[in-house]
mmCIF file of C-alpha atoms in Angstrom:
data_model
loop_
_atom_site.group_PDB
_atom_site.id
_atom_site.type_symbol
_atom_site.label_atom_id
_atom_site.label_comp_id
_atom_site.label_asym_id
_atom_site.label_seq_id
_atom_site.Cartn_x
_atom_site.Cartn_y
_atom_site.Cartn_z
ATOM 1 C CA GLY A 1 -0.022 0.281 -0.051
ATOM 2 C CA GLN A 2 0.951 3.735 -0.275
ATOM 3 C CA ASN A 3 1.567 5.628 3.056
ATOM 4 C CA ILE A 4 2.683 9.088 4.240
ATOM 5 C CA ASP A 5 3.722 9.227 7.617
ATOM 6 C CA GLN A 6 4.411 12.796 9.646
ATOM 7 C CA PRO A 7 4.019 13.655 13.442
ATOM 8 C CA THR A 8 0.475 14.718 14.406
ATOM 9 C CA GLU A 9 1.614 17.627 16.526
ATOM 10 C CA MET A 10 4.576 19.303 17.611
ATOM 11 C CA THR A 11 5.217 22.345 19.822
ATOM 12 C CA ALA A 12 7.848 24.671 19.427
ATOM 13 C CA THR A 13 9.016 28.310 20.935
ATOM 14 C CA GLU A 14 8.938 31.731 18.853
ATOM 15 C CA GLY A 15 12.434 32.430 17.517
ATOM 16 C CA ALA A 16 13.465 28.703 17.517
ATOM 17 C CA ILE A 17 13.928 26.221 15.005
ATOM 18 C CA VAL A 18 11.950 23.311 14.405
ATOM 19 C CA GLN A 19 12.318 20.124 11.821
ATOM 20 C CA ILE A 20 9.102 18.401 10.461
ATOM 21 C CA ASN A 21 9.866 14.964 9.171
ATOM 22 C CA CYS A 22 7.825 12.928 6.469
ATOM 23 C CA THR A 23 8.616 9.368 5.650
ATOM 24 C CA TYR A 24 6.682 7.706 2.744
ATOM 25 C CA GLN A 25 6.410 4.300 1.070
ATOM 26 C CA THR A 26 4.840 5.114 -2.337
ATOM 27 C CA SER A 27 4.638 3.213 -5.733
ATOM 28 C CA GLY A 28 7.002 5.263 -7.862
ATOM 29 C CA PHE A 29 8.020 8.802 -7.010
ATOM 30 C CA ASN A 30 7.862 11.935 -9.135
ATOM 31 C CA GLY A 31 8.470 14.772 -6.519
ATOM 32 C CA LEU A 32 7.290 15.627 -2.878
ATOM 33 C CA PHE A 33 5.488 18.883 -1.963
ATOM 34 C CA TRP A 34 5.290 20.609 1.529
ATOM 35 C CA TYR A 35 1.850 22.904 1.926
ATOM 36 C CA GLN A 36 1.224 25.186 4.892
ATOM 37 C CA GLN A 37 -2.402 25.429 5.803
ATOM 38 C CA HIS A 38 -3.772 27.406 8.646
ATOM 39 C CA ALA A 39 -6.599 26.660 10.702
ATOM 40 C CA GLY A 40 -9.960 26.649 8.321
ATOM 41 C CA GLU A 41 -7.979 28.180 5.486
ATOM 42 C CA ALA A 42 -6.974 26.557 2.140
ATOM 43 C CA PRO A 43 -3.410 24.819 2.073
ATOM 44 C CA THR A 44 -0.740 26.924 0.281
ATOM 45 C CA PHE A 45 2.197 25.555 -1.534
ATOM 46 C CA LEU A 46 5.849 26.138 0.342
ATOM 47 C CA SER A 47 8.150 23.863 -1.384
ATOM 48 C CA TYR A 48 8.713 21.234 -3.901
ATOM 49 C CA ASN A 49 11.635 18.638 -4.069
ATOM 50 C CA VAL A 50 12.305 15.995 -6.913
ATOM 51 C CA LEU A 51 16.059 15.727 -6.553
ATOM 52 C CA ASP A 52 17.767 14.393 -3.219
ATOM 53 C CA GLY A 53 19.250 17.402 -1.214
ATOM 54 C CA LEU A 54 18.214 20.748 0.409
ATOM 55 C CA GLU A 55 16.186 23.432 -1.033
ATOM 56 C CA GLU A 56 15.995 26.584 0.852
ATOM 57 C CA LYS A 57 13.545 29.465 0.589
ATOM 58 C CA GLY A 58 14.046 32.334 3.071
ATOM 59 C CA ARG A 59 13.242 30.849 6.768
ATOM 60 C CA PHE A 60 11.840 27.419 5.159
ATOM 61 C CA SER A 61 13.890 24.833 3.901
ATOM 62 C CA SER A 62 13.303 21.263 2.637
ATOM 63 C CA PHE A 63 15.031 18.156 2.292
ATOM 64 C CA LEU A 64 14.519 15.116 0.369
ATOM 65 C CA SER A 65 16.602 11.561 0.686
ATOM 66 C CA ARG A 66 14.323 9.457 -2.237
ATOM 67 C CA SER A 67 16.703 6.156 -0.977
ATOM 68 C CA LYS A 68 15.234 6.641 2.279
ATOM 69 C CA GLY A 69 11.872 7.781 1.558
ATOM 70 C CA TYR A 70 12.419 10.521 4.004
ATOM 71 C CA SER A 71 11.913 14.262 3.634
ATOM 72 C CA TYR A 72 11.782 17.231 6.270
ATOM 73 C CA LEU A 73 10.850 20.621 6.299
ATOM 74 C CA LEU A 74 12.709 23.011 8.318
ATOM 75 C CA LEU A 75 11.521 26.329 9.777
ATOM 76 C CA LYS A 76 13.696 28.734 11.233
ATOM 77 C CA GLU A 77 13.044 31.894 13.427
ATOM 78 C CA LEU A 78 10.082 30.707 14.476
ATOM 79 C CA GLN A 79 7.039 33.401 14.377
ATOM 80 C CA MET A 80 3.591 33.257 15.717
ATOM 81 C CA LYS A 81 2.018 33.407 12.304
ATOM 82 C CA ASP A 82 3.876 30.041 11.711
ATOM 83 C CA SER A 83 1.404 27.952 14.174
ATOM 84 C CA ALA A 84 -0.555 26.003 11.052
ATOM 85 C CA SER A 85 -0.498 22.665 9.957
ATOM 86 C CA TYR A 86 2.409 21.196 7.327
ATOM 87 C CA LEU A 87 1.063 18.921 5.040
ATOM 88 C CA CYS A 88 3.363 16.352 2.986
ATOM 89 C CA ALA A 89 2.261 15.066 -0.250
ATOM 90 C CA VAL A 90 4.149 12.730 -3.182
ATOM 91 C CA LYS A 91 3.363 12.635 -6.366
ATOM 92 C CA GLY A 92 3.337 8.900 -7.113
ATOM 93 C CA SER A 93 4.013 6.706 -10.254
ATOM 94 C CA ASN A 94 0.406 8.075 -12.018
ATOM 95 C CA TYR A 95 1.261 11.436 -10.941
ATOM 96 C CA GLN A 96 -1.585 12.058 -8.891
ATOM 97 C CA LEU A 97 -0.585 13.598 -5.241
ATOM 98 C CA ILE A 98 -0.772 11.218 -1.841
ATOM 99 C CA TRP A 99 -1.268 13.034 1.218
ATOM 100 C CA GLY A 100 -0.183 12.815 4.704
ATOM 101 C CA ALA A 101 -2.811 13.691 7.427
ATOM 102 C CA GLY A 102 -0.512 16.895 8.369
ATOM 103 C CA THR A 103 1.394 18.119 11.319
ATOM 104 C CA LYS A 104 -0.019 20.649 13.590
ATOM 105 C CA LEU A 105 2.660 22.909 14.716
ATOM 106 C CA ILE A 106 2.062 25.038 17.792
ATOM 107 C CA ILE A 107 4.232 27.996 18.637
ATOM 108 C CA LYS A 108 4.469 29.380 22.170
ATOM 109 C CA PRO A 109 5.841 33.003 22.892
ATOM 110 C CA ASP B 1 -10.318 38.773 -4.964
ATOM 111 C CA ALA B 2 -9.295 35.095 -4.940
ATOM 112 C CA ASP B 3 -8.211 33.342 -7.984
ATOM 113 C CA VAL B 4 -10.064 30.216 -7.173
ATOM 114 C CA THR B 5 -13.422 30.760 -5.838
ATOM 115 C CA GLN B 6 -15.787 28.147 -4.290
ATOM 116 C CA THR B 7 -19.338 28.740 -3.283
ATOM 117 C CA PRO B 8 -20.972 28.059 -0.941
ATOM 118 C CA ARG B 9 -18.297 28.602 1.881
ATOM 119 C CA ASN B 10 -20.628 26.647 4.397
ATOM 120 C CA ARG B 11 -23.846 24.888 3.906
ATOM 121 C CA ILE B 12 -25.560 22.591 6.208
ATOM 122 C CA THR B 13 -28.210 20.036 4.812
ATOM 123 C CA LYS B 14 -30.252 17.294 5.463
ATOM 124 C CA THR B 15 -29.471 13.406 4.554
ATOM 125 C CA GLY B 16 -30.978 12.756 1.059
ATOM 126 C CA LYS B 17 -30.848 16.219 -0.366
ATOM 127 C CA ARG B 18 -28.819 16.921 -3.390
ATOM 128 C CA ILE B 19 -26.067 19.481 -3.018
ATOM 129 C CA MET B 20 -23.927 21.213 -5.589
ATOM 130 C CA LEU B 21 -20.489 23.134 -4.912
ATOM 131 C CA GLU B 22 -19.400 25.105 -7.349
ATOM 132 C CA CYS B 23 -15.758 26.413 -8.449
ATOM 133 C CA SER B 24 -14.649 29.122 -10.634
ATOM 134 C CA GLN B 25 -11.041 30.324 -11.336
ATOM 135 C CA THR B 26 -9.593 33.144 -12.865
ATOM 136 C CA LYS B 27 -6.065 31.355 -13.296
ATOM 137 C CA GLY B 28 -6.341 30.153 -16.719
ATOM 138 C CA HIS B 29 -5.154 26.708 -15.672
ATOM 139 C CA ASP B 30 -6.618 23.722 -17.607
ATOM 140 C CA ARG B 31 -6.471 21.142 -14.560
ATOM 141 C CA MET B 32 -8.878 21.488 -11.767
ATOM 142 C CA TYR B 33 -9.645 19.195 -8.855
ATOM 143 C CA TRP B 34 -12.022 18.305 -6.053
ATOM 144 C CA TYR B 35 -10.651 17.092 -2.802
ATOM 145 C CA ARG B 36 -12.034 16.486 0.580
ATOM 146 C CA GLN B 37 -10.348 17.103 4.014
ATOM 147 C CA ASP B 38 -11.341 14.867 7.008
ATOM 148 C CA PRO B 39 -9.854 15.452 10.581
ATOM 149 C CA GLY B 40 -6.712 13.172 11.087
ATOM 150 C CA LEU B 41 -6.621 12.050 7.538
ATOM 151 C CA GLY B 42 -4.866 13.498 4.484
ATOM 152 C CA LEU B 43 -6.400 15.316 1.664
ATOM 153 C CA ARG B 44 -8.342 12.689 -0.750
ATOM 154 C CA LEU B 45 -9.084 13.320 -4.375
ATOM 155 C CA ILE B 46 -12.883 12.791 -5.241
ATOM 156 C CA TYR B 47 -12.723 13.976 -9.322
ATOM 157 C CA TYR B 48 -10.344 15.801 -11.362
ATOM 158 C CA SER B 49 -10.339 17.359 -14.827
ATOM 159 C CA PHE B 50 -7.429 17.782 -17.012
ATOM 160 C CA ASP B 51 -9.759 20.276 -19.670
ATOM 161 C CA VAL B 52 -13.221 20.474 -20.370
ATOM 162 C CA LYS B 53 -14.007 17.176 -22.295
ATOM 163 C CA ASP B 54 -12.043 15.040 -19.548
ATOM 164 C CA ILE B 55 -13.167 13.884 -16.341
ATOM 165 C CA ASN B 56 -11.796 11.483 -14.269
ATOM 166 C CA LYS B 57 -12.712 9.639 -11.234
ATOM 167 C CA GLY B 58 -10.473 9.984 -7.738
ATOM 168 C CA GLU B 59 -9.668 7.649 -5.221
ATOM 169 C CA ILE B 60 -13.313 8.274 -3.531
ATOM 170 C CA SER B 61 -15.708 9.344 -6.207
ATOM 171 C CA ASP B 62 -18.633 7.199 -5.109
ATOM 172 C CA GLY B 63 -21.847 9.120 -4.046
ATOM 173 C CA TYR B 64 -20.305 12.205 -6.029
ATOM 174 C CA SER B 65 -20.534 13.650 -9.798
ATOM 175 C CA VAL B 66 -18.716 16.392 -11.362
ATOM 176 C CA SER B 67 -19.737 18.872 -14.054
ATOM 177 C CA ARG B 68 -16.773 20.934 -16.319
ATOM 178 C CA GLN B 69 -18.944 23.575 -17.433
ATOM 179 C CA ALA B 70 -16.167 25.588 -19.083
ATOM 180 C CA GLN B 71 -12.206 25.904 -18.516
ATOM 181 C CA ALA B 72 -12.905 28.326 -15.380
ATOM 182 C CA LYS B 73 -15.562 26.077 -13.951
ATOM 183 C CA PHE B 74 -15.644 22.906 -12.240
ATOM 184 C CA SER B 75 -19.041 21.836 -10.059
ATOM 185 C CA LEU B 76 -19.143 18.855 -7.739
ATOM 186 C CA SER B 77 -22.665 17.441 -6.645
ATOM 187 C CA LEU B 78 -24.009 15.036 -3.941
ATOM 188 C CA GLU B 79 -26.778 13.472 -5.572
ATOM 189 C CA SER B 80 -28.160 12.322 -2.211
ATOM 190 C CA ALA B 81 -26.204 13.778 0.655
ATOM 191 C CA ILE B 82 -25.301 11.340 3.361
ATOM 192 C CA PRO B 83 -24.050 12.145 7.225
ATOM 193 C CA ASN B 84 -20.646 10.800 6.301
ATOM 194 C CA GLN B 85 -20.097 13.044 3.220
ATOM 195 C CA THR B 86 -19.824 15.794 6.072
ATOM 196 C CA ALA B 87 -16.189 17.433 5.497
ATOM 197 C CA LEU B 88 -14.225 20.512 4.377
ATOM 198 C CA TYR B 89 -14.143 20.440 0.374
ATOM 199 C CA PHE B 90 -11.659 21.984 -1.742
ATOM 200 C CA CYS B 91 -11.302 22.851 -5.491
ATOM 201 C CA ALA B 92 -7.812 23.164 -6.589
ATOM 202 C CA THR B 93 -6.262 23.940 -10.359
ATOM 203 C CA SER B 94 -2.882 23.313 -11.628
ATOM 204 C CA ASP B 95 -0.859 23.914 -14.780
ATOM 205 C CA LEU B 96 1.908 22.062 -16.729
ATOM 206 C CA THR B 97 3.983 25.669 -16.796
ATOM 207 C CA PHE B 98 4.759 24.800 -13.719
ATOM 208 C CA GLU B 99 7.400 22.351 -13.269
ATOM 209 C CA SER B 100 5.827 20.932 -9.792
ATOM 210 C CA GLY B 101 2.436 20.817 -10.935
ATOM 211 C CA GLU B 102 1.750 22.567 -7.461
ATOM 212 C CA LEU B 103 -1.791 23.201 -6.804
ATOM 213 C CA PHE B 104 -3.627 26.567 -6.001
ATOM 214 C CA PHE B 105 -6.468 25.800 -3.693
ATOM 215 C CA GLY B 106 -9.757 27.550 -3.333
ATOM 216 C CA GLU B 107 -11.122 28.675 0.279
ATOM 217 C CA GLY B 108 -13.091 25.449 1.040
ATOM 218 C CA SER B 109 -16.810 24.740 1.166
ATOM 219 C CA ARG B 110 -17.424 23.234 4.891
ATOM 220 C CA LEU B 111 -20.419 20.761 4.459
ATOM 221 C CA THR B 112 -22.582 19.677 7.192
ATOM 222 C CA VAL B 113 -24.999 16.802 6.416
ATOM 223 C CA LEU B 114 -27.657 16.084 9.272
#
């Protein structure tokens, strides 16, 4: 079967760094996405990885290891507005997305 | 104004009623999707359309139907709503000009079936 695993909830402190992990088992791999979703709102695109390595975009970075079926999203200099759910999604062999259930990130002052 | 607009944003209905959720987009994208989101579960694909004459079932199409009236409009219908169709529904678009095929989501339609 196909599966995306991410922690259900994480807590971090304003100004700190947090790493959200995502492991996947899918039939085929054609890229991995991270989306941010604030409560009651639409998901918005954060990053896309198709090759191994780290992609940096401002305070957010995303890492991929295809051989390990593993990715992480790294958020630096956390701000209160970063409190949201972070969704990991893999584009499988049929180019359709398989979504994780999301990680709810709580930022404390 | 939002590039991907969903109506209604909230709807409460009763079991057995027919419901239509509408989606329109001004992004000029050919590809449109309907997803549902339930607490504790990932987004699940209901239907998708790559152009006006193309309609495809997703992983959970039973109990739903769709209509692609134009490039910009994609409607989702529940012919006879049941309580387990209570969920947050998202319309999304994508375009081949983006290498990743990232999705652009509407603001969501929260449906409650009593």
